[in-house]
Short mmCIF file of C-alpha atoms in Angstrom, two decimals:
data_model
loop_
_atom_site.label_atom_id
_atom_site.label_comp_id
_atom_site.label_asym_id
_atom_site.label_seq_id
_atom_site.Cartn_x
_atom_site.Cartn_y
_atom_site.Cartn_z
CA MET Z 1129 18.87 -65.17 -7.55
CA LEU Z 1130 21.30 -64.79 -10.78
CA GLN Z 1131 19.90 -63.01 -13.55
CA THR Z 1132 20.61 -62.81 -16.93
CA VAL Z 1133 19.46 -60.27 -19.69
CA CYS Z 1134 18.57 -61.86 -23.09
CA VAL Z 1135 17.68 -59.78 -26.19
CA SER Z 1136 13.88 -60.89 -27.41
CA SER Z 1137 13.24 -58.28 -29.56
CA PRO Z 1138 14.79 -54.87 -30.71
CA GLY Z 1139 14.80 -52.35 -27.90
CA SER Z 1140 13.40 -55.16 -25.60
CA TRP Z 1141 15.08 -56.98 -22.62
CA THR Z 1142 13.51 -59.77 -20.89
CA LEU Z 1143 14.84 -60.73 -17.40
CA ARG Z 1144 15.10 -64.41 -16.83
CA ASP Z 1145 16.40 -66.63 -13.62
CA SER Z 1146 19.13 -69.08 -13.36
CA ASN Z 1147 16.91 -71.77 -14.23
CA GLY Z 1148 15.39 -70.04 -17.42
CA HIS Z 1149 11.94 -69.09 -16.02
CA ARG Z 1150 10.74 -65.81 -17.34
CA ASP Z 1151 10.25 -63.33 -14.67
CA ASP Z 1152 6.74 -61.70 -14.43
CA LYS Z 1153 8.28 -58.27 -14.78
CA GLN Z 1154 9.59 -57.32 -17.83
CA THR Z 1155 11.47 -54.01 -18.69
CA SER Z 1156 12.14 -52.53 -22.02
CA TRP Z 1157 14.61 -49.44 -22.85
CA ARG Z 1158 14.20 -47.29 -26.08
CA SER Z 1159 17.52 -45.43 -26.38
CA GLY Z 1160 20.63 -45.11 -28.56
CA PHE Z 1161 22.95 -46.80 -25.95
CA VAL Z 1162 23.60 -50.88 -25.97
CA ARG Z 1163 23.04 -52.09 -22.49
CA THR Z 1164 24.70 -55.33 -21.74
CA ILE Z 1165 25.17 -57.42 -18.44
CA ILE Z 1166 28.35 -60.09 -19.06
CA GLN Z 1167 27.55 -63.22 -17.29
CA HIS Z 1168 28.79 -66.43 -17.42
CA PRO Z 1169 26.37 -68.33 -20.13
CA ARG Z 1170 23.80 -70.48 -18.33
CA PRO Z 1171 24.65 -74.03 -19.17
CA ARG Z 1172 21.94 -75.78 -21.31
CA HIS Z 1173 22.02 -78.55 -23.84
CA ASP Z 1174 23.30 -76.39 -27.54
CA PRO Z 1175 24.38 -79.04 -30.10
CA LYS Z 1176 26.92 -76.51 -31.31
CA GLY Z 1177 28.81 -76.78 -27.93
CA PRO Z 1178 31.19 -74.27 -26.05
CA GLY Z 1179 32.36 -72.64 -29.52
CA ARG Z 1180 29.10 -70.61 -29.51
CA ALA Z 1181 29.15 -69.91 -26.23
CA ARG Z 1182 32.72 -68.29 -26.52
CA MET Z 1183 31.45 -66.51 -29.27
CA LEU Z 1184 28.47 -64.90 -27.64
CA LYS Z 1185 31.04 -63.96 -24.50
CA LYS Z 1186 33.64 -62.26 -27.12
CA ILE Z 1187 30.54 -60.20 -28.71
CA GLN Z 1188 29.30 -59.18 -25.13
CA ILE Z 1189 32.67 -58.11 -24.26
CA CYS Z 1190 33.19 -55.79 -27.15
CA LEU Z 1191 29.52 -54.33 -26.96
CA CYS Z 1192 30.42 -53.61 -22.99
CA PHE Z 1193 33.95 -52.39 -24.00
CA CYS Z 1194 32.10 -49.77 -26.98
CA PHE Z 1195 29.44 -48.86 -24.14
CA VAL Z 1196 31.87 -48.11 -21.34
CA SER Z 1197 34.07 -45.97 -23.56
CA GLY Z 1198 31.43 -43.82 -24.91
CA ILE Z 1199 30.02 -43.23 -21.56
CA LEU Z 1200 33.54 -41.94 -20.12
CA TYR Z 1201 33.58 -39.75 -23.19
CA LYS Z 1202 30.43 -38.35 -22.95
CA ILE Z 1203 31.63 -37.94 -18.91
CA SER Z 1204 35.00 -36.50 -19.99
CA LEU Z 1205 33.12 -33.63 -21.76
CA LEU Z 1206 30.64 -32.67 -19.36
CA THR Z 1207 32.70 -32.78 -16.27
CA GLY Z 1208 35.52 -30.68 -17.66
CA CYS Z 1209 37.60 -33.73 -17.52
CA PHE Z 1210 37.88 -33.61 -21.40
CA PHE Z 1211 41.81 -33.46 -21.65
CA SER Z 1212 42.31 -35.92 -18.31
CA TYR Z 1213 40.96 -38.69 -20.16
CA MET Z 1214 40.61 -38.52 -23.83
CA PRO Z 1215 39.16 -41.88 -25.27
CA MET Z 1216 39.31 -40.59 -29.01
CA PRO Z 1217 42.63 -39.67 -30.21
CA LYS Z 1218 43.16 -35.73 -31.13
CA PRO Z 1219 43.43 -36.51 -34.91
CA PHE Z 1220 40.02 -38.09 -35.20
CA LEU Z 1221 38.32 -35.30 -33.22
CA THR Z 1222 36.16 -32.91 -35.61
CA PRO Z 1223 35.75 -29.28 -35.07
CA GLU Z 1224 32.07 -29.74 -34.13
CA GLN Z 1225 33.12 -32.04 -31.45
CA VAL Z 1226 35.62 -29.81 -29.63
CA LEU Z 1227 33.45 -26.59 -30.25
CA SER Z 1228 30.48 -27.92 -28.98
CA LEU Z 1229 32.09 -28.01 -25.51
CA GLY Z 1230 31.25 -24.18 -25.72
CA LYS Z 1231 34.41 -23.19 -23.83
CA SER Z 1232 36.74 -22.62 -26.56
CA ILE Z 1233 39.77 -20.09 -27.01
CA ILE Z 1234 39.76 -19.46 -30.52
CA PHE Z 1235 42.46 -18.04 -32.76
CA LEU Z 1236 42.22 -17.76 -36.72
CA GLU Z 1237 44.73 -17.51 -39.29
CA THR Z 1238 43.06 -16.09 -42.48
CA THR Z 1239 46.09 -15.80 -44.77
CA GLU Z 1240 47.26 -19.03 -46.64
CA ARG Z 1241 50.65 -19.19 -44.71
CA LEU Z 1242 51.51 -22.53 -43.27
CA GLU Z 1243 54.02 -21.77 -41.16
CA PRO Z 1244 52.83 -19.86 -37.78
CA PRO Z 1245 55.46 -17.44 -37.02
CA PRO Z 1246 56.79 -17.38 -33.21
CA LEU Z 1247 54.05 -14.55 -32.18
CA VAL Z 1248 51.49 -16.68 -33.11
CA SER Z 1249 52.58 -20.02 -31.62
CA CYS Z 1250 53.07 -17.89 -28.38
CA SER Z 1251 49.80 -16.70 -28.55
CA VAL Z 1252 48.23 -19.77 -28.82
CA GLU Z 1253 50.88 -21.47 -26.54
CA SER Z 1254 50.11 -18.96 -23.67
CA ALA Z 1255 46.48 -19.33 -24.15
CA ALA Z 1256 46.75 -23.49 -23.71
CA ARG Z 1257 48.71 -22.72 -20.47
CA ILE Z 1258 46.57 -19.88 -18.65
CA TYR Z 1259 43.36 -22.24 -19.46
CA PRO Z 1260 44.39 -25.84 -19.37
CA GLU Z 1261 40.78 -27.41 -19.17
CA ARG Z 1262 39.97 -25.49 -22.16
CA PRO Z 1263 40.08 -26.43 -25.96
CA VAL Z 1264 42.61 -23.73 -27.67
CA ILE Z 1265 41.87 -23.85 -31.62
CA LEU Z 1266 43.51 -22.53 -34.30
CA PHE Z 1267 41.79 -22.14 -37.91
CA MET Z 1268 43.76 -22.03 -40.73
CA LYS Z 1269 42.84 -21.15 -44.26
CA GLY Z 1270 45.32 -22.71 -45.55
CA LEU Z 1271 44.68 -26.15 -44.48
CA THR Z 1272 42.70 -28.68 -45.98
CA ASN Z 1273 41.48 -31.71 -44.76
CA HIS Z 1274 44.48 -33.47 -46.29
CA THR Z 1275 47.42 -31.63 -44.84
CA PRO Z 1276 49.11 -33.95 -42.44
CA LEU Z 1277 49.56 -32.34 -39.13
CA ASP Z 1278 51.46 -34.95 -37.19
CA LEU Z 1279 54.33 -34.73 -34.46
CA ASN Z 1280 56.66 -35.37 -37.42
CA SER Z 1281 55.62 -32.53 -39.39
CA SER Z 1282 58.13 -30.14 -41.31
CA TYR Z 1283 56.09 -27.03 -40.11
CA THR Z 1284 58.03 -26.25 -36.69
CA ALA Z 1285 54.81 -24.82 -35.16
CA PHE Z 1286 52.49 -27.50 -35.96
CA SER Z 1287 54.89 -30.04 -34.16
CA LEU Z 1288 55.37 -27.70 -30.97
CA LEU Z 1289 51.55 -26.75 -30.73
CA SER Z 1290 50.28 -30.18 -31.95
CA SER Z 1291 52.06 -31.94 -28.93
CA MET Z 1292 50.10 -29.46 -26.46
CA ARG Z 1293 47.15 -31.81 -25.10
CA ASN Z 1294 44.48 -29.05 -25.16
CA VAL Z 1295 45.30 -27.36 -28.82
CA PHE Z 1296 43.72 -28.22 -31.77
CA ILE Z 1297 44.61 -27.27 -35.42
CA PHE Z 1298 41.64 -27.33 -38.02
CA PRO Z 1299 41.30 -25.71 -41.15
CA LEU Z 1300 39.07 -22.76 -42.00
CA GLN Z 1301 36.12 -23.36 -44.07
CA MET Z 1302 34.24 -20.31 -44.38
CA GLU Z 1303 31.50 -21.86 -46.49
CA THR Z 1304 30.92 -24.17 -43.56
CA VAL Z 1305 31.32 -21.39 -40.68
CA PHE Z 1306 28.56 -19.06 -42.40
CA GLN Z 1307 26.31 -21.34 -42.29
CA GLU Z 1308 22.93 -20.78 -40.75
CA THR Z 1309 24.00 -17.13 -39.94
CA PRO Z 1310 23.56 -13.78 -41.53
CA LEU Z 1311 26.89 -13.54 -42.98
CA LEU Z 1312 26.23 -16.62 -45.70
CA PRO Z 1313 24.30 -14.54 -48.27
CA TRP Z 1314 27.09 -11.76 -48.02
CA TYR Z 1315 29.85 -14.60 -48.52
CA ASN Z 1316 27.76 -16.00 -51.42
CA GLN Z 1317 28.26 -12.75 -53.48
CA VAL Z 1318 31.35 -11.38 -52.27
CA VAL Z 1319 34.24 -11.39 -55.00
CA PRO Z 1320 37.55 -12.04 -52.22
CA GLU Z 1321 39.74 -10.95 -55.35
CA GLU Z 1322 38.05 -7.43 -55.80
CA GLU Z 1323 38.32 -7.21 -52.10
CA LYS Z 1324 40.96 -4.67 -50.40
CA ASN Z 1325 40.92 -6.02 -47.15
CA TRP Z 1326 39.94 -9.45 -47.33
CA VAL Z 1327 41.93 -10.91 -45.01
CA HIS Z 1328 41.02 -8.81 -42.48
CA VAL Z 1329 37.26 -8.85 -43.48
CA SER Z 1330 37.03 -12.63 -43.70
CA SER Z 1331 38.59 -12.41 -40.11
CA ASP Z 1332 36.26 -10.49 -38.84
CA ALA Z 1333 33.40 -12.16 -40.13
CA SER Z 1334 34.31 -15.75 -39.18
CA ARG Z 1335 35.20 -14.87 -35.63
CA LEU Z 1336 31.70 -13.32 -35.31
CA ALA Z 1337 30.19 -16.59 -36.30
CA LEU Z 1338 32.31 -19.08 -34.60
CA ILE Z 1339 31.33 -17.13 -31.26
CA TRP Z 1340 27.81 -17.08 -32.04
CA LYS Z 1341 27.47 -20.82 -32.95
CA TYR Z 1342 29.79 -22.04 -30.16
CA GLY Z 1343 30.55 -19.47 -27.64
CA GLY Z 1344 34.17 -19.29 -25.93
CA ILE Z 1345 36.69 -16.81 -26.36
CA TYR Z 1346 38.22 -15.32 -29.67
CA MET Z 1347 41.76 -13.76 -29.60
CA ASP Z 1348 43.81 -12.54 -32.23
CA THR Z 1349 47.07 -14.04 -32.84
CA ASP Z 1350 49.12 -11.38 -31.54
CA VAL Z 1351 47.87 -11.36 -28.05
CA ILE Z 1352 49.69 -13.14 -25.20
CA SER Z 1353 47.65 -14.61 -22.28
CA ILE Z 1354 48.63 -13.72 -18.59
CA ARG Z 1355 46.39 -14.71 -16.33
CA PRO Z 1356 42.59 -16.12 -16.84
CA ILE Z 1357 39.50 -13.88 -17.77
CA PRO Z 1358 36.93 -13.87 -15.46
CA GLU Z 1359 34.25 -12.51 -17.65
CA GLY Z 1360 31.67 -14.63 -19.30
CA SER Z 1361 30.04 -11.64 -22.25
CA PHE Z 1362 32.60 -9.13 -22.65
CA LEU Z 1363 34.05 -6.75 -25.05
CA ALA Z 1364 37.46 -5.24 -24.65
CA ALA Z 1365 38.29 -1.44 -24.97
CA GLN Z 1366 40.90 -0.25 -26.92
CA LYS Z 1367 40.32 3.07 -25.06
CA SER Z 1368 37.79 5.03 -24.02
CA GLN Z 1369 34.34 4.90 -26.04
CA PHE Z 1370 36.12 2.39 -28.46
CA SER Z 1371 35.91 -1.08 -28.56
CA SER Z 1372 38.52 -3.54 -29.93
CA ASN Z 1373 37.43 -7.00 -31.82
CA GLY Z 1374 40.90 -8.36 -31.15
CA ILE Z 1375 39.60 -10.43 -27.86
CA PHE Z 1376 36.04 -10.94 -26.87
CA GLY Z 1377 34.01 -13.57 -25.00
CA PHE Z 1378 30.12 -14.51 -25.36
CA PRO Z 1379 28.33 -17.65 -24.90
CA ALA Z 1380 26.76 -19.34 -27.78
CA ARG Z 1381 23.75 -17.75 -29.57
CA HIS Z 1382 23.97 -14.28 -27.57
CA LYS Z 1383 21.78 -12.00 -29.30
CA PHE Z 1384 24.73 -9.15 -29.38
CA ILE Z 1385 26.96 -11.40 -31.81
CA TRP Z 1386 23.76 -11.90 -34.19
CA ASP Z 1387 22.89 -8.04 -33.99
CA CYS Z 1388 26.72 -7.56 -34.80
CA MET Z 1389 26.39 -10.12 -37.96
CA GLU Z 1390 23.38 -8.18 -39.45
CA ASN Z 1391 24.70 -5.17 -38.90
CA PHE Z 1392 28.07 -6.50 -40.73
CA VAL Z 1393 26.04 -7.37 -43.38
CA LEU Z 1394 23.95 -3.88 -43.71
CA LYS Z 1395 26.75 -1.48 -43.09
CA TYR Z 1396 29.34 -3.14 -45.24
CA ASN Z 1397 32.16 -1.57 -46.74
CA GLY Z 1398 35.46 -3.58 -47.63
CA ASN Z 1399 37.55 -0.70 -48.36
CA LEU Z 1400 37.44 0.80 -44.87
CA TRP Z 1401 39.64 -0.78 -42.57
CA GLY Z 1402 38.06 -1.64 -39.58
CA ASN Z 1403 34.49 -1.01 -40.52
CA GLN Z 1404 33.59 -4.62 -40.09
CA GLY Z 1405 36.00 -4.99 -36.87
CA PRO Z 1406 36.15 -2.36 -33.99
CA TYR Z 1407 34.00 0.41 -35.63
CA LEU Z 1408 31.43 -2.19 -36.00
CA MET Z 1409 31.77 -3.56 -32.51
CA THR Z 1410 31.69 -0.04 -31.06
CA ARG Z 1411 28.75 1.28 -32.98
CA MET Z 1412 26.73 -1.83 -31.73
CA LEU Z 1413 27.63 -1.22 -28.25
CA LYS Z 1414 26.55 2.30 -28.41
CA THR Z 1415 23.11 1.11 -29.16
CA ILE Z 1416 22.62 -0.81 -26.06
CA CYS Z 1417 25.19 1.33 -23.45
CA ASN Z 1418 25.73 4.88 -22.37
CA LEU Z 1419 29.45 4.79 -23.04
CA THR Z 1420 31.36 7.19 -20.83
CA ASP Z 1421 35.29 7.71 -20.17
CA PHE Z 1422 37.08 5.07 -18.09
CA GLN Z 1423 38.17 6.23 -14.40
CA GLY Z 1424 41.08 4.29 -13.08
CA THR Z 1425 41.14 0.55 -13.98
CA GLU Z 1426 37.32 0.05 -13.40
CA ASP Z 1427 35.22 -1.66 -16.09
CA HIS Z 1428 31.93 -0.88 -17.46
CA SER Z 1429 28.80 -2.53 -17.06
CA CYS Z 1430 26.44 -2.60 -19.95
CA PRO Z 1431 22.86 -4.81 -20.25
CA ASN Z 1432 24.43 -8.65 -20.50
CA ILE Z 1433 28.08 -7.19 -21.05
CA SER Z 1434 30.90 -6.31 -19.45
CA PHE Z 1435 33.07 -3.52 -21.40
CA LEU Z 1436 36.69 -4.20 -19.83
CA ASN Z 1437 39.18 -1.33 -19.13
CA PRO Z 1438 42.00 -0.73 -21.64
CA GLN Z 1439 44.39 -1.96 -19.17
CA ARG Z 1440 43.03 -5.68 -19.37
CA PHE Z 1441 44.56 -6.18 -22.75
CA TYR Z 1442 45.76 -2.73 -24.01
CA PRO Z 1443 48.30 -1.32 -21.49
CA ILE Z 1444 50.66 -0.20 -24.04
CA PRO Z 1445 48.60 1.41 -26.38
CA TYR Z 1446 49.34 0.98 -30.61
CA PRO Z 1447 51.13 4.36 -31.02
CA ALA Z 1448 53.46 2.99 -28.58
CA TRP Z 1449 53.63 -0.54 -29.80
CA SER Z 1450 57.49 -0.72 -30.06
CA ARG Z 1451 57.78 -0.32 -26.54
CA TYR Z 1452 57.24 -4.27 -26.20
CA TYR Z 1453 60.51 -4.38 -28.42
CA LYS Z 1454 62.76 -2.17 -25.99
CA VAL Z 1455 64.67 -2.89 -23.14
CA TRP Z 1456 63.06 -1.46 -20.01
CA ASP Z 1457 64.98 -0.32 -16.65
CA LYS Z 1458 61.74 -1.47 -14.96
CA SER Z 1459 59.27 -3.77 -16.23
CA PRO Z 1460 56.04 -2.40 -16.11
CA ASP Z 1461 53.31 -3.55 -13.90
CA PHE Z 1462 50.65 -5.66 -15.90
CA SER Z 1463 48.85 -6.56 -12.45
CA HIS Z 1464 45.63 -5.06 -13.91
CA SER Z 1465 45.82 -7.08 -17.30
CA TYR Z 1466 44.42 -10.35 -18.36
CA ALA Z 1467 46.33 -10.88 -21.86
CA LEU Z 1468 48.50 -8.44 -23.78
CA HIS Z 1469 48.24 -7.30 -27.39
CA LEU Z 1470 51.55 -6.78 -29.08
CA TRP Z 1471 50.01 -4.72 -32.14
CA ASN Z 1472 51.29 -6.87 -34.93
CA PHE Z 1473 49.52 -5.09 -37.20
CA MET Z 1474 51.64 -1.99 -36.60
CA ASN Z 1475 55.03 -3.90 -36.39
CA HIS Z 1476 54.21 -5.84 -39.94
CA ASN Z 1477 56.62 -8.48 -38.38
CA ARG Z 1478 59.69 -5.79 -38.79
CA LYS Z 1479 60.74 -6.72 -35.17
CA VAL Z 1480 60.90 -9.99 -33.72
CA VAL Z 1481 62.13 -11.37 -30.33
CA VAL Z 1482 65.79 -12.18 -30.28
CA ALA Z 1483 67.39 -14.46 -27.64
CA GLY Z 1484 69.38 -12.22 -25.27
CA SER Z 1485 67.81 -8.99 -26.26
CA ASN Z 1486 66.57 -8.47 -22.94
CA THR Z 1487 63.55 -6.87 -24.20
CA LEU Z 1488 59.85 -6.81 -22.69
CA ALA Z 1489 58.97 -9.19 -25.58
CA GLU Z 1490 61.67 -11.64 -25.08
CA LYS Z 1491 60.46 -11.50 -21.11
CA LEU Z 1492 57.02 -12.35 -21.86
CA TYR Z 1493 58.13 -15.21 -24.06
CA LYS Z 1494 60.07 -16.74 -21.71
CA ALA Z 1495 56.94 -16.34 -18.70
CA TYR Z 1496 54.28 -17.38 -20.89
CA CYS Z 1497 55.31 -19.06 -23.93
CA PRO Z 1498 58.87 -21.00 -22.83
CA THR Z 1499 58.28 -23.88 -25.20
CA THR Z 1500 58.10 -21.36 -27.98
CA TYR Z 1501 60.91 -19.42 -26.83
CA GLN Z 1502 63.03 -22.48 -26.96
CA ASP Z 1503 61.97 -24.18 -29.51
CA LEU Z 1504 61.56 -21.26 -31.91
CA ILE Z 1505 62.96 -18.18 -30.76
CA GLN Z 1506 66.60 -18.64 -29.84
CA ASN Z 1507 68.08 -19.38 -33.71
CA THR Z 1508 65.79 -16.15 -34.70
CA GLN Z 1509 68.36 -13.61 -36.13
CA PRO Z 1510 67.54 -9.84 -36.21
CA ARG Z 1511 65.95 -8.04 -39.27
CA ASP Z 1512 66.47 -5.39 -40.88
CA PHE Z 1513 63.89 -2.45 -40.70
CA THR Z 1514 63.81 0.98 -40.98
CA PRO Z 1515 63.43 2.77 -37.46
CA SER Z 1516 60.32 4.84 -37.41
CA ASP Z 1517 60.18 8.53 -35.74
CA GLU Z 1518 58.53 7.05 -32.90
CA ASP Z 1519 61.57 4.34 -32.31
CA ALA Z 1520 63.86 7.37 -32.64
CA ALA Z 1521 62.26 9.40 -30.09
#
């Protein structure tokens, strides 16, 4: 028997047969979704004629379209198919909607610059390629909600990164990021203009808050991804018994990150570089783990946290950072690495990748961020810099 759903009152749906008789069984749903079954209207005497029937049918079609679109959108988020089917265009997605997936790769730019340099672009692009089914988000302090970021942007890196289907660029709004965290009272009291290392300190704080709230992986903007990280909760050892905070990953609401935020405020010293960053991670890790020297390429296992071998991200240590910008007779073996940290803080942007230079960095760009290399690097000119003692060695 043909049945049609008729709305009798808000939240109440009654089944009628094709002759207009009420079924003895009535079903009610209380839900946020509109449930509609489209049927040809049952012929009956209507003084307004077929015009009203056509209008009702149009309304039913619109409601059904909205319902199906909403269902497909929800399914795409839950099944990991977010980027294979995205019914809502990227410009209309909010940070909350993207971050709520809980698997984001997060980058931060806490300066005011609006043109990400090639190394930043390479870091974001390489992550987007290595993690194609995960959102890759670049938060930029210099952006506002009114800054246009379309494909025709005058900023080359914006156009390049925005064209990647799983890359999102959002303003970094710290007052929002620190809400519901131990960092908010500190942020409300601190005076950025009086802080010696505010760019670094604000970045240290923001990465903790974002990972605690939403989970995922944080990476510095000078980290080139080369293969997926298999760990869920991890810290990266810069050397034996010392943790970096340049890359780490945790699920949302992890206790270790909450404890780090509390210690951030308790032991705050903005004049001591790294006190809120790698030194914070190291002293907090020591409270739960007996740190020993690494042997070979093995990782350390602490309670609910993996402490990953320096080979995973720092196979070239910071004193030798310039080796990334040298020509190697034989390329180094990075088979034990998940990503490579290029130590831009040590470089201070003095050395750049130059097309045709055949340096290790150029080879990494070609392999892991080819779009950045093609669009941004080929026209880059060498910059003058004073060689250090290490360069001359």
